[in-house]
PDB file of C-alpha atoms in Angstrom:
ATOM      1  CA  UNK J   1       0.000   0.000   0.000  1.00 46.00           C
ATOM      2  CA  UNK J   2       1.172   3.092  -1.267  1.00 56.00           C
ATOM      3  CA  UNK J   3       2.006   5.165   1.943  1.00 79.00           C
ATOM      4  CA  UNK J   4       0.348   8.806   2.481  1.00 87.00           C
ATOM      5  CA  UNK J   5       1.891  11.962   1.436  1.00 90.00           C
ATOM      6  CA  UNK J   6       0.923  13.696   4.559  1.00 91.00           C
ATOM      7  CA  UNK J   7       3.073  17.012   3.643  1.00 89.00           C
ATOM      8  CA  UNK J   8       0.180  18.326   1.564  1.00 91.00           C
ATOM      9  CA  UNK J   9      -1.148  19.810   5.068  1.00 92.00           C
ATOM     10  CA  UNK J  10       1.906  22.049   5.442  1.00 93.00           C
ATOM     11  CA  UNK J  11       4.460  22.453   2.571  1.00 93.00           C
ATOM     12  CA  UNK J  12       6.889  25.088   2.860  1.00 95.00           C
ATOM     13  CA  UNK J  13       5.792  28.371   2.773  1.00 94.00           C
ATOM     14  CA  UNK J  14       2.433  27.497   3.450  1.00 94.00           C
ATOM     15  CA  UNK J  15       0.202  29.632   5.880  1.00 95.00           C
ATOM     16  CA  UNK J  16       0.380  26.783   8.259  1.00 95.00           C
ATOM     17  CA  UNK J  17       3.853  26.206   8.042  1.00 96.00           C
ATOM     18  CA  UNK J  18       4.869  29.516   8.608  1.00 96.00           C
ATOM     19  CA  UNK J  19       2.219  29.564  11.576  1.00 96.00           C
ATOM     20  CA  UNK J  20       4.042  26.310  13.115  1.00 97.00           C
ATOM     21  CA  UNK J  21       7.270  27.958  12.402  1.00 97.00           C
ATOM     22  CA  UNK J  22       6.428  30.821  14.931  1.00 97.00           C
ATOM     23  CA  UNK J  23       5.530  28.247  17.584  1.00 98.00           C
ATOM     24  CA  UNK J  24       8.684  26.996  17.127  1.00 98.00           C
ATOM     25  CA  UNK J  25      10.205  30.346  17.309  1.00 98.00           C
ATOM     26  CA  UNK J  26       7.742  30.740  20.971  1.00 98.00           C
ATOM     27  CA  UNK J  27       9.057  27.083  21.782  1.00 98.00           C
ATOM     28  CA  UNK J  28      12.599  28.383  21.511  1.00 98.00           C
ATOM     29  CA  UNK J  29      12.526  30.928  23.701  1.00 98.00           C
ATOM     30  CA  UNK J  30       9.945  29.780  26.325  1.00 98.00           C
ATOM     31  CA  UNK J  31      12.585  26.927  26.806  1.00 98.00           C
ATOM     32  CA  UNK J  32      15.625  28.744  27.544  1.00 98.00           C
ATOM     33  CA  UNK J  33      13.701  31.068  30.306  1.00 98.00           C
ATOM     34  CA  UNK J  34      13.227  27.848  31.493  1.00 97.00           C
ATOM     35  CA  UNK J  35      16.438  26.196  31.289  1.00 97.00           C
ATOM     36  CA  UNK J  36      18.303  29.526  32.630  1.00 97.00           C
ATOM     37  CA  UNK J  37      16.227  29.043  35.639  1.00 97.00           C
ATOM     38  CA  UNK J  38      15.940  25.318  36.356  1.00 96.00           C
ATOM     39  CA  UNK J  39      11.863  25.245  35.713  1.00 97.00           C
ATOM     40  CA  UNK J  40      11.259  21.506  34.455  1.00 96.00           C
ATOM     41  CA  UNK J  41       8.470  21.476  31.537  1.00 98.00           C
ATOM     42  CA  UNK J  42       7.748  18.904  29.079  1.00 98.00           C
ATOM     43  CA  UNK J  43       6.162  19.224  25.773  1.00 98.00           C
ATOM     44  CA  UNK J  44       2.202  17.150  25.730  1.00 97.00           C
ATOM     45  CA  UNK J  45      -0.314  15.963  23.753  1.00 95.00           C
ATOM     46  CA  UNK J  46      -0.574  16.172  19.917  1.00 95.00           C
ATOM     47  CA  UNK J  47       3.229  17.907  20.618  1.00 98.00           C
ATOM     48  CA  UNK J  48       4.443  14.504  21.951  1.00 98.00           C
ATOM     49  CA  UNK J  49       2.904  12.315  19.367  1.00 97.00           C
ATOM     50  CA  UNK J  50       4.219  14.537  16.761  1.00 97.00           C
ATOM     51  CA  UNK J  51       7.913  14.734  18.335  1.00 98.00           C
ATOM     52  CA  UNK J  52       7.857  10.873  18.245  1.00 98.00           C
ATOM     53  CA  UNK J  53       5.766  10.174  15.439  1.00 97.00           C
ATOM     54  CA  UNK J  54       6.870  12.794  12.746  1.00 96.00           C
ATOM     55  CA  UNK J  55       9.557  14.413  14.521  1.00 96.00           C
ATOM     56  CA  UNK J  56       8.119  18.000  15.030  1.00 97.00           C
ATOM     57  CA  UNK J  57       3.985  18.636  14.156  1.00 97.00           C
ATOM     58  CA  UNK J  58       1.762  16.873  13.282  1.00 97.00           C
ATOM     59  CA  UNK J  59       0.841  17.891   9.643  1.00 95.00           C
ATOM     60  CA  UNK J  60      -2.771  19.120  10.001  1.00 95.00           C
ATOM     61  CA  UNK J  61      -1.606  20.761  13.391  1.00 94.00           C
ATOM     62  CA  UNK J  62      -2.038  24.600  14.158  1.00 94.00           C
ATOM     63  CA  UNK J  63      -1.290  24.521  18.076  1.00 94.00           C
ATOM     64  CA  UNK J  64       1.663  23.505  20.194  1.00 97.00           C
ATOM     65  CA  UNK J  65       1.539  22.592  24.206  1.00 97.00           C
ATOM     66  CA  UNK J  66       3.484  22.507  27.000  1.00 98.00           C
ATOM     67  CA  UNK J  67       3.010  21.592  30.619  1.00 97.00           C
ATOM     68  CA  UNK J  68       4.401  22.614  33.874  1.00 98.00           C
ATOM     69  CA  UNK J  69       3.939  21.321  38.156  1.00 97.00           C
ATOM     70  CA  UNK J  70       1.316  23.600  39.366  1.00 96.00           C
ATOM     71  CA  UNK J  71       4.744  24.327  42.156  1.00 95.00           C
ATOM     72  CA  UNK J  72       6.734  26.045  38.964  1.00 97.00           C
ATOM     73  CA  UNK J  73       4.016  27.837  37.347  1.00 97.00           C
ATOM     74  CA  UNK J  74       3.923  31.364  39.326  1.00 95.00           C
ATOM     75  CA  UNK J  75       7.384  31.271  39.176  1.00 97.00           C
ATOM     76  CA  UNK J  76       7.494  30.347  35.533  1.00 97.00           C
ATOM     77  CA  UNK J  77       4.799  33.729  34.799  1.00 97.00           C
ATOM     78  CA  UNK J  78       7.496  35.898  36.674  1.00 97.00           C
ATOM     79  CA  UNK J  79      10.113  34.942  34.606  1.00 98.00           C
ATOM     80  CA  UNK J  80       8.099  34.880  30.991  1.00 98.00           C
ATOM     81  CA  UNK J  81       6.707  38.050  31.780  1.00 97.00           C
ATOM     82  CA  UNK J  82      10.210  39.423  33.073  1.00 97.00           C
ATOM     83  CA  UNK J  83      11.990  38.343  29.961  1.00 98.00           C
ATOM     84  CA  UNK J  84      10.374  37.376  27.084  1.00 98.00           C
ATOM     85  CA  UNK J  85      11.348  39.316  23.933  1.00 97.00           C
ATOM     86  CA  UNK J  86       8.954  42.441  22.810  1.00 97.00           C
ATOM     87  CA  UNK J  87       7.832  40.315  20.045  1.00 97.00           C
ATOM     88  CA  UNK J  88       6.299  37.652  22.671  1.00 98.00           C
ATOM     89  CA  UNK J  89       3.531  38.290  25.269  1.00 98.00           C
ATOM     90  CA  UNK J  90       2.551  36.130  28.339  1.00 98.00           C
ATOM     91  CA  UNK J  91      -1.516  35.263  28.707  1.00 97.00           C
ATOM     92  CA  UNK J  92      -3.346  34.093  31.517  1.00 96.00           C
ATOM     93  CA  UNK J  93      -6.027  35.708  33.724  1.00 93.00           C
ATOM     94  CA  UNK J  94      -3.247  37.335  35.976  1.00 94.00           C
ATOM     95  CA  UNK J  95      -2.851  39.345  32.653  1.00 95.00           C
ATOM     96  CA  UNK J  96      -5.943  39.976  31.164  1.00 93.00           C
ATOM     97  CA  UNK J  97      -9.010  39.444  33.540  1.00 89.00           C
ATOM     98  CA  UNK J  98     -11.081  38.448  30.311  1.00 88.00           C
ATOM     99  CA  UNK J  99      -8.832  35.388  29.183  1.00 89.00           C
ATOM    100  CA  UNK J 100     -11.372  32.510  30.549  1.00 88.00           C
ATOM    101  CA  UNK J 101      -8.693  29.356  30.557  1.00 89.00           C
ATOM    102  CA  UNK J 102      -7.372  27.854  33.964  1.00 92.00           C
ATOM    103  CA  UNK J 103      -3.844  27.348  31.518  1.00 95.00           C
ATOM    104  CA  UNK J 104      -1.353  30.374  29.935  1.00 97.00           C
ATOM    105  CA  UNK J 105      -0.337  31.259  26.394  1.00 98.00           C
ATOM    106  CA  UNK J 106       2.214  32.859  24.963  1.00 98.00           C
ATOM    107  CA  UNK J 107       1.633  34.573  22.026  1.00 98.00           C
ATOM    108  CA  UNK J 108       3.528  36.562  18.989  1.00 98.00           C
ATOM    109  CA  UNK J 109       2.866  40.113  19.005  1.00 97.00           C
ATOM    110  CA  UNK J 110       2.501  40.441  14.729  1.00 97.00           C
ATOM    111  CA  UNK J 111      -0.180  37.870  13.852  1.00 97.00           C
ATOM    112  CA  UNK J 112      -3.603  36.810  14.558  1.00 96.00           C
ATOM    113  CA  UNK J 113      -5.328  33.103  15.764  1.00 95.00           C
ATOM    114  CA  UNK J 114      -8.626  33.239  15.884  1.00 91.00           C
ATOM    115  CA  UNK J 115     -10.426  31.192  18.138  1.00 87.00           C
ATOM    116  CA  UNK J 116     -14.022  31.358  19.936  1.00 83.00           C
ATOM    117  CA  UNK J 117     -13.136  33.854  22.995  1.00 86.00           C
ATOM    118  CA  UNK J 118     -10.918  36.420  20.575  1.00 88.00           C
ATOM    119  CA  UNK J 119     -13.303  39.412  20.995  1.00 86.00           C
ATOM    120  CA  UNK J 120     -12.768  38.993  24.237  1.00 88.00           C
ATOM    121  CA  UNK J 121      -9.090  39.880  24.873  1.00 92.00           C
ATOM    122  CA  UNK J 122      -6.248  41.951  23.929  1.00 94.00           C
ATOM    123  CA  UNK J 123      -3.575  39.527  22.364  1.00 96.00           C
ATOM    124  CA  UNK J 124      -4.434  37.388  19.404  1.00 96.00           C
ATOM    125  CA  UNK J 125      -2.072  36.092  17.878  1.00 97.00           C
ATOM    126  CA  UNK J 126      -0.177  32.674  17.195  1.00 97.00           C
ATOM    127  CA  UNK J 127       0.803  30.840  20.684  1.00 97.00           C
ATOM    128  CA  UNK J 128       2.040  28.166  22.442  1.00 98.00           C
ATOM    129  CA  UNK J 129      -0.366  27.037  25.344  1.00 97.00           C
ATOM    130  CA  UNK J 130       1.285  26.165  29.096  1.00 98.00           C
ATOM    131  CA  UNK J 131      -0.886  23.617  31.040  1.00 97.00           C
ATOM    132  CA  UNK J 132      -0.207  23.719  34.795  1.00 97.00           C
ATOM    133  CA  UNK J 133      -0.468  20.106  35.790  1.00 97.00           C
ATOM    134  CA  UNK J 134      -1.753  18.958  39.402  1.00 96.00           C
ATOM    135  CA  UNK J 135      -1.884  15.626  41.627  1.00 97.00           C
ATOM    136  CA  UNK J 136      -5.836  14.317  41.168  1.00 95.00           C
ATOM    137  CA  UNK J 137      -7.218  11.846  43.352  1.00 91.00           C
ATOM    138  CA  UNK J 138      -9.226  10.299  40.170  1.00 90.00           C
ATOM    139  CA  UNK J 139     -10.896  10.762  36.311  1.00 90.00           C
ATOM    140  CA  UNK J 140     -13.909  10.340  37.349  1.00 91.00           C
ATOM    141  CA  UNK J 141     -13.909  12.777  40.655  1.00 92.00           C
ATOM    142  CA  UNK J 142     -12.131  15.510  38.348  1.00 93.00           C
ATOM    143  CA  UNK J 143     -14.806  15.562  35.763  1.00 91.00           C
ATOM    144  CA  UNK J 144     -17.217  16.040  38.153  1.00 90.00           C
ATOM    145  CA  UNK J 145     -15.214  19.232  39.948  1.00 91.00           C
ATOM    146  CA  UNK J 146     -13.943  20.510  36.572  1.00 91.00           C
ATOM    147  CA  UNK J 147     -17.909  20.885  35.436  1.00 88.00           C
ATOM    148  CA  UNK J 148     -18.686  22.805  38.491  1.00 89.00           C
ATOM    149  CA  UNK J 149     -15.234  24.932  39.308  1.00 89.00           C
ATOM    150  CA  UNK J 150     -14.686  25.511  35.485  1.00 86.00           C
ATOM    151  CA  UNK J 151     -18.403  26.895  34.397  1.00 85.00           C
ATOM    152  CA  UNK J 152     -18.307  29.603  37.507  1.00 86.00           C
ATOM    153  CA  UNK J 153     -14.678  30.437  36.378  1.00 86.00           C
ATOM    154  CA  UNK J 154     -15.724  30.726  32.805  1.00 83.00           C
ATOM    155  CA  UNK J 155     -18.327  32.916  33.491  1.00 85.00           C
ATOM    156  CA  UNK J 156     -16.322  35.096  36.263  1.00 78.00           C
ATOM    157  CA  UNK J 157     -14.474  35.788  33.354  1.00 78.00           C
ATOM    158  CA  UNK J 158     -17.058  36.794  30.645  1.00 74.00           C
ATOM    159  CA  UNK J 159     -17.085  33.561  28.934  1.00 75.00           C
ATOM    160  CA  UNK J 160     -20.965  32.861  28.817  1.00 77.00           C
ATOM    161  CA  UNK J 161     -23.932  35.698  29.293  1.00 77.00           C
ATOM    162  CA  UNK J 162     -25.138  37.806  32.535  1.00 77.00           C
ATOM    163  CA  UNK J 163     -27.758  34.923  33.996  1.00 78.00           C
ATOM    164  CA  UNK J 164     -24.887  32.351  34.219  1.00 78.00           C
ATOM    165  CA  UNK J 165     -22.548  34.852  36.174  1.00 78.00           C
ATOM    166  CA  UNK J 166     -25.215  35.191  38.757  1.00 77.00           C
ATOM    167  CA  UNK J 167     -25.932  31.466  38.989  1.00 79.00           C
ATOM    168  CA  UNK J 168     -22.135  30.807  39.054  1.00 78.00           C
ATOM    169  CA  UNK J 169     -21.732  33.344  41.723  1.00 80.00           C
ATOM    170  CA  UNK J 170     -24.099  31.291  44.143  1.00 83.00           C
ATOM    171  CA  UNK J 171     -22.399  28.070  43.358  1.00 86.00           C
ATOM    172  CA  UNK J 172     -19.030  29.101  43.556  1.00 86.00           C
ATOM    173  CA  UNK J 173     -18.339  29.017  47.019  1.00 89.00           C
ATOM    174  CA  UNK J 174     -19.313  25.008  47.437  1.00 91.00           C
ATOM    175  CA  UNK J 175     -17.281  24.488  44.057  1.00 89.00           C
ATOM    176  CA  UNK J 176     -14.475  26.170  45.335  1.00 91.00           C
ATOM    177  CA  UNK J 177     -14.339  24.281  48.487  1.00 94.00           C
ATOM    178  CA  UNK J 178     -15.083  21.165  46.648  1.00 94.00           C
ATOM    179  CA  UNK J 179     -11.963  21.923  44.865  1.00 94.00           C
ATOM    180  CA  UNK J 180      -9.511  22.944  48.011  1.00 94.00           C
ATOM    181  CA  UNK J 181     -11.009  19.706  50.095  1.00 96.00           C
ATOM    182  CA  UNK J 182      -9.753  17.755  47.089  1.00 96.00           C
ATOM    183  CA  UNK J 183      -6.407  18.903  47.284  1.00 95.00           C
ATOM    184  CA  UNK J 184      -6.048  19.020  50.827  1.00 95.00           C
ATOM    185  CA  UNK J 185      -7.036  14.845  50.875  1.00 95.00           C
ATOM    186  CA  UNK J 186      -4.937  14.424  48.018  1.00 95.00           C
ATOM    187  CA  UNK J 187      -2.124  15.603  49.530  1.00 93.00           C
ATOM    188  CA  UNK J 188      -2.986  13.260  52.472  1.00 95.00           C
ATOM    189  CA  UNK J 189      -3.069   9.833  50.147  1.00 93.00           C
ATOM    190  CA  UNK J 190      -0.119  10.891  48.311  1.00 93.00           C
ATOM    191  CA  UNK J 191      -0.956  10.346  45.306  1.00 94.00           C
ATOM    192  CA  UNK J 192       0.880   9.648  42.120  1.00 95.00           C
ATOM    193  CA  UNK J 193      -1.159  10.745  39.054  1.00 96.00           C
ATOM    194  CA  UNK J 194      -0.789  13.948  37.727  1.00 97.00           C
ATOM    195  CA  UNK J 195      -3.738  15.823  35.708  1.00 96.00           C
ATOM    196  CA  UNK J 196      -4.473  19.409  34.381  1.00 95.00           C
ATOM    197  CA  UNK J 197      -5.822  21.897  37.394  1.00 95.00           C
ATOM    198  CA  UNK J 198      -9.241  21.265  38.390  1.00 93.00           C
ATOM    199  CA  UNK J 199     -12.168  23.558  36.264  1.00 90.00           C
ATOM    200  CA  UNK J 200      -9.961  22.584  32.872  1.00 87.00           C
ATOM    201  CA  UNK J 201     -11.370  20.667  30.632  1.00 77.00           C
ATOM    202  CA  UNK J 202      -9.172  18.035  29.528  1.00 73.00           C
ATOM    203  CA  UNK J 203      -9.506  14.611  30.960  1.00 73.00           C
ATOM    204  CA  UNK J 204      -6.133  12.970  30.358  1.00 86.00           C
ATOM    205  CA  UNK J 205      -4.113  11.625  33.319  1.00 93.00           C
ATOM    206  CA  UNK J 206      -0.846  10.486  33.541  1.00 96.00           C
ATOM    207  CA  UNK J 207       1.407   8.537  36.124  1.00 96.00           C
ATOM    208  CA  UNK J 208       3.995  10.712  37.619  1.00 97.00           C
ATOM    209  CA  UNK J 209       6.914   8.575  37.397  1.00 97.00           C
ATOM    210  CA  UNK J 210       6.281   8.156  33.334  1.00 98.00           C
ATOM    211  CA  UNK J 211       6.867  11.999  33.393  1.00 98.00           C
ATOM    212  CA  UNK J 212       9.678  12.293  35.535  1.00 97.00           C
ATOM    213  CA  UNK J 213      12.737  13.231  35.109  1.00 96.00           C
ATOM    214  CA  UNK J 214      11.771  14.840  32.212  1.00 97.00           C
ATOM    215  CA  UNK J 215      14.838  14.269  29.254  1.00 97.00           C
ATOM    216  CA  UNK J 216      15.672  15.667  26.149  1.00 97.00           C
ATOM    217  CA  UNK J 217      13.326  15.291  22.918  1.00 97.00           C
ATOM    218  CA  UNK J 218      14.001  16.990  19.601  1.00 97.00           C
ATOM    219  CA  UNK J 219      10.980  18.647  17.997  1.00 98.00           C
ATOM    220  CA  UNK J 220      11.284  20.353  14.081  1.00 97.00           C
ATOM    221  CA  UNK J 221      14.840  20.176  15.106  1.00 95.00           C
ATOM    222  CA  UNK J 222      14.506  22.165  18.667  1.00 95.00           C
ATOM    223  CA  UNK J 223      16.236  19.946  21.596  1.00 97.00           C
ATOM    224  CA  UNK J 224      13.165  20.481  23.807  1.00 97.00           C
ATOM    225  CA  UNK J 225      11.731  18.371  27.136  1.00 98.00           C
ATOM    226  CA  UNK J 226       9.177  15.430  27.401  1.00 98.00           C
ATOM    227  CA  UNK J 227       8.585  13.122  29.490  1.00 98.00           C
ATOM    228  CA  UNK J 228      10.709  10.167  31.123  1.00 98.00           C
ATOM    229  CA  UNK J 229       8.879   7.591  29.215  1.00 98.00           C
ATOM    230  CA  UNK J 230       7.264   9.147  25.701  1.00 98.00           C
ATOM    231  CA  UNK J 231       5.512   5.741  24.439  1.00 98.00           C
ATOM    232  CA  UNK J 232       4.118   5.049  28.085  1.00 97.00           C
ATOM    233  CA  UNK J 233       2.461   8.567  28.121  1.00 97.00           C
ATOM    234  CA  UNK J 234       1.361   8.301  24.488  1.00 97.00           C
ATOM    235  CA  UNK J 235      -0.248   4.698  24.997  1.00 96.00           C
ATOM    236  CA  UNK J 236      -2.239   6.329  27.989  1.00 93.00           C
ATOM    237  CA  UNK J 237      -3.114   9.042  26.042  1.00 92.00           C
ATOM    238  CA  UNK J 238      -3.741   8.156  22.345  1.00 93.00           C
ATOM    239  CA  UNK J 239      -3.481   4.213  22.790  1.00 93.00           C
ATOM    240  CA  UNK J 240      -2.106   2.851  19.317  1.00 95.00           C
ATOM    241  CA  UNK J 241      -0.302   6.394  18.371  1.00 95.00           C
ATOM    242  CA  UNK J 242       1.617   5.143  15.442  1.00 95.00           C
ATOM    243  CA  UNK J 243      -1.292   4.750  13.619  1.00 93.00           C
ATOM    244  CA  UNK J 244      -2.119   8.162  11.239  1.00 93.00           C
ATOM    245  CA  UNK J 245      -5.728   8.834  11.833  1.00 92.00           C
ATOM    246  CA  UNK J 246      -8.261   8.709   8.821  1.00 90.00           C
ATOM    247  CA  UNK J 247      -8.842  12.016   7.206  1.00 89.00           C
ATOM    248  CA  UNK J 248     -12.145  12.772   8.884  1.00 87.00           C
ATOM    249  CA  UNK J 249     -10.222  13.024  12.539  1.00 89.00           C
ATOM    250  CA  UNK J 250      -7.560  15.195  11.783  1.00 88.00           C
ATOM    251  CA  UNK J 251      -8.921  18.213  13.237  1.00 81.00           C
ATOM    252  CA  UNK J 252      -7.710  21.660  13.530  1.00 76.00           C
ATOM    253  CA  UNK J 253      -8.226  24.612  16.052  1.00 75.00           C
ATOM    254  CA  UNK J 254      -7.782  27.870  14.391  1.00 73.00           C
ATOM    255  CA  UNK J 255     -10.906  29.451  12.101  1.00 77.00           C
ATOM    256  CA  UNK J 256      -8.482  32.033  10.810  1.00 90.00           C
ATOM    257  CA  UNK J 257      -4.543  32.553  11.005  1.00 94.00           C
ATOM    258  CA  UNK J 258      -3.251  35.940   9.563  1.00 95.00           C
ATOM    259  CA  UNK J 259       0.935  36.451  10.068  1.00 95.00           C
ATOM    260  CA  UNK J 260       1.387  40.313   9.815  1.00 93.00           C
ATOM    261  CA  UNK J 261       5.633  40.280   9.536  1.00 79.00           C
TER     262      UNK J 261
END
């Protein structure tokens, strides 16, 4: 069987190339801010499977991740924010009160991602996202919290209309102690599986030790980090990830990409 010509997605000099080419360029130098202060990420997610599957994106993709202990993360802000160059620009709600993600960005200054909250802040443009990662106590308890915690969050910050901010500000208290109990007993059974904060949608968990130490992985030819053990975190996360999707699950995020310079 004739295999795939999956370049057709993003030849040189296309749109999309040159939009994964400035995550690479926020990739670069997210990672030595993090290096020159000893702040231990690891690339996740479609970035992983592409790293070990096509050695940098995959094809069809238009967004690039990284994750980070929820320990390193305010001190990981400080230092983006500190010393970033002018073309770059740290997001998260300690930055603009309207962003309505429980995760960061950082974003290029001269282009423009469009996505379904974009009215709603002040930086648009191509990014890398940075996923604080937490201990959970399970899946199943998580989904439950990050319903509750995430939908007042959402609407604190102007994500849905003026009825569901004043239904979210009645149930915020019990979800926010829902949330801090959770912790507080985690922290008690010492657990070992690590998960995106609680209110973020994203229900992938992962086993501690597969992620640390974190070790060197190249990515569109960028010595980056992942995890300890790549096909261990991959199985639990995309199960056979060798295997190129069909056509009709290769899904993109962006509805419009414009690169200014």
């Amino acid at each position: 069987m004739e295999k795939e010509d999956l370049s057709v997605y993003n030849p040189e000099g296309s749109l999309l190339r040159n939009a994964q080419m400035r995550m690479v360029h926020i990739l670069r130098e997210v990672d030595v801010v993090c290096r020159r202060h000893n702040i231990d990420y690891f690339i996740v997610d479609g970035t992983l499977l592409g790293a070990v599957r096509h050695g940098g994106f995959i094809p069809w993709d238009d967004d690039l991740d990284i994750a980070v202990m929820a320990k390193d993360y305010k001190k990981l802000r400080r230092f983006l924010i500190e010393e970033l160059p002018d073309d770059l620009a740290f997001q998260d709600v300690s930055t603009e009160p309207n962003m309505p993600l429980l995760f960061a960005k950082v974003r290029d200054r001269y282009s423009f991602f469009e996505e379904d909250f974009t009215s709603k802040i002040v930086e648009k443009g191509i990014y890398i996202d940075i996923f604080p990662k937490e201990y959970i106590l399970s899946l199943k308890w998580k989904k439950k919290l990050d319903y509750i915690y995430g939908h007042c969050f959402r609407s604190f910050h102007n994500y849905y209309n003026m009825k569901e901010k004043v239904k979210s500000c009645l149930v915020f208290p019990f979800a926010w102690l829902l949330v801090w109990s959770t912790r507080f007993v985690t922290r008690l059974a010492s657990s070992t599986t690590i998960a995106n904060l609680y209110g973020q949608w994203s229900y992938k968990e992962l086993a501690y030790n597969d992620v640390y130490p974190t070790k060197d992985i190249v990515f569109e030819g960028v010595v980056t980090r992942g995890p300890a053990d790549p096909d261990a975190v991959l199985r639990k996360t995309f199960g056979n990830y060798m295997q190129v999707p069909p056509k009709d699950r290769r899904p993109q995020h962006a509805g419009k990409i414009e690169i200014y310079r």
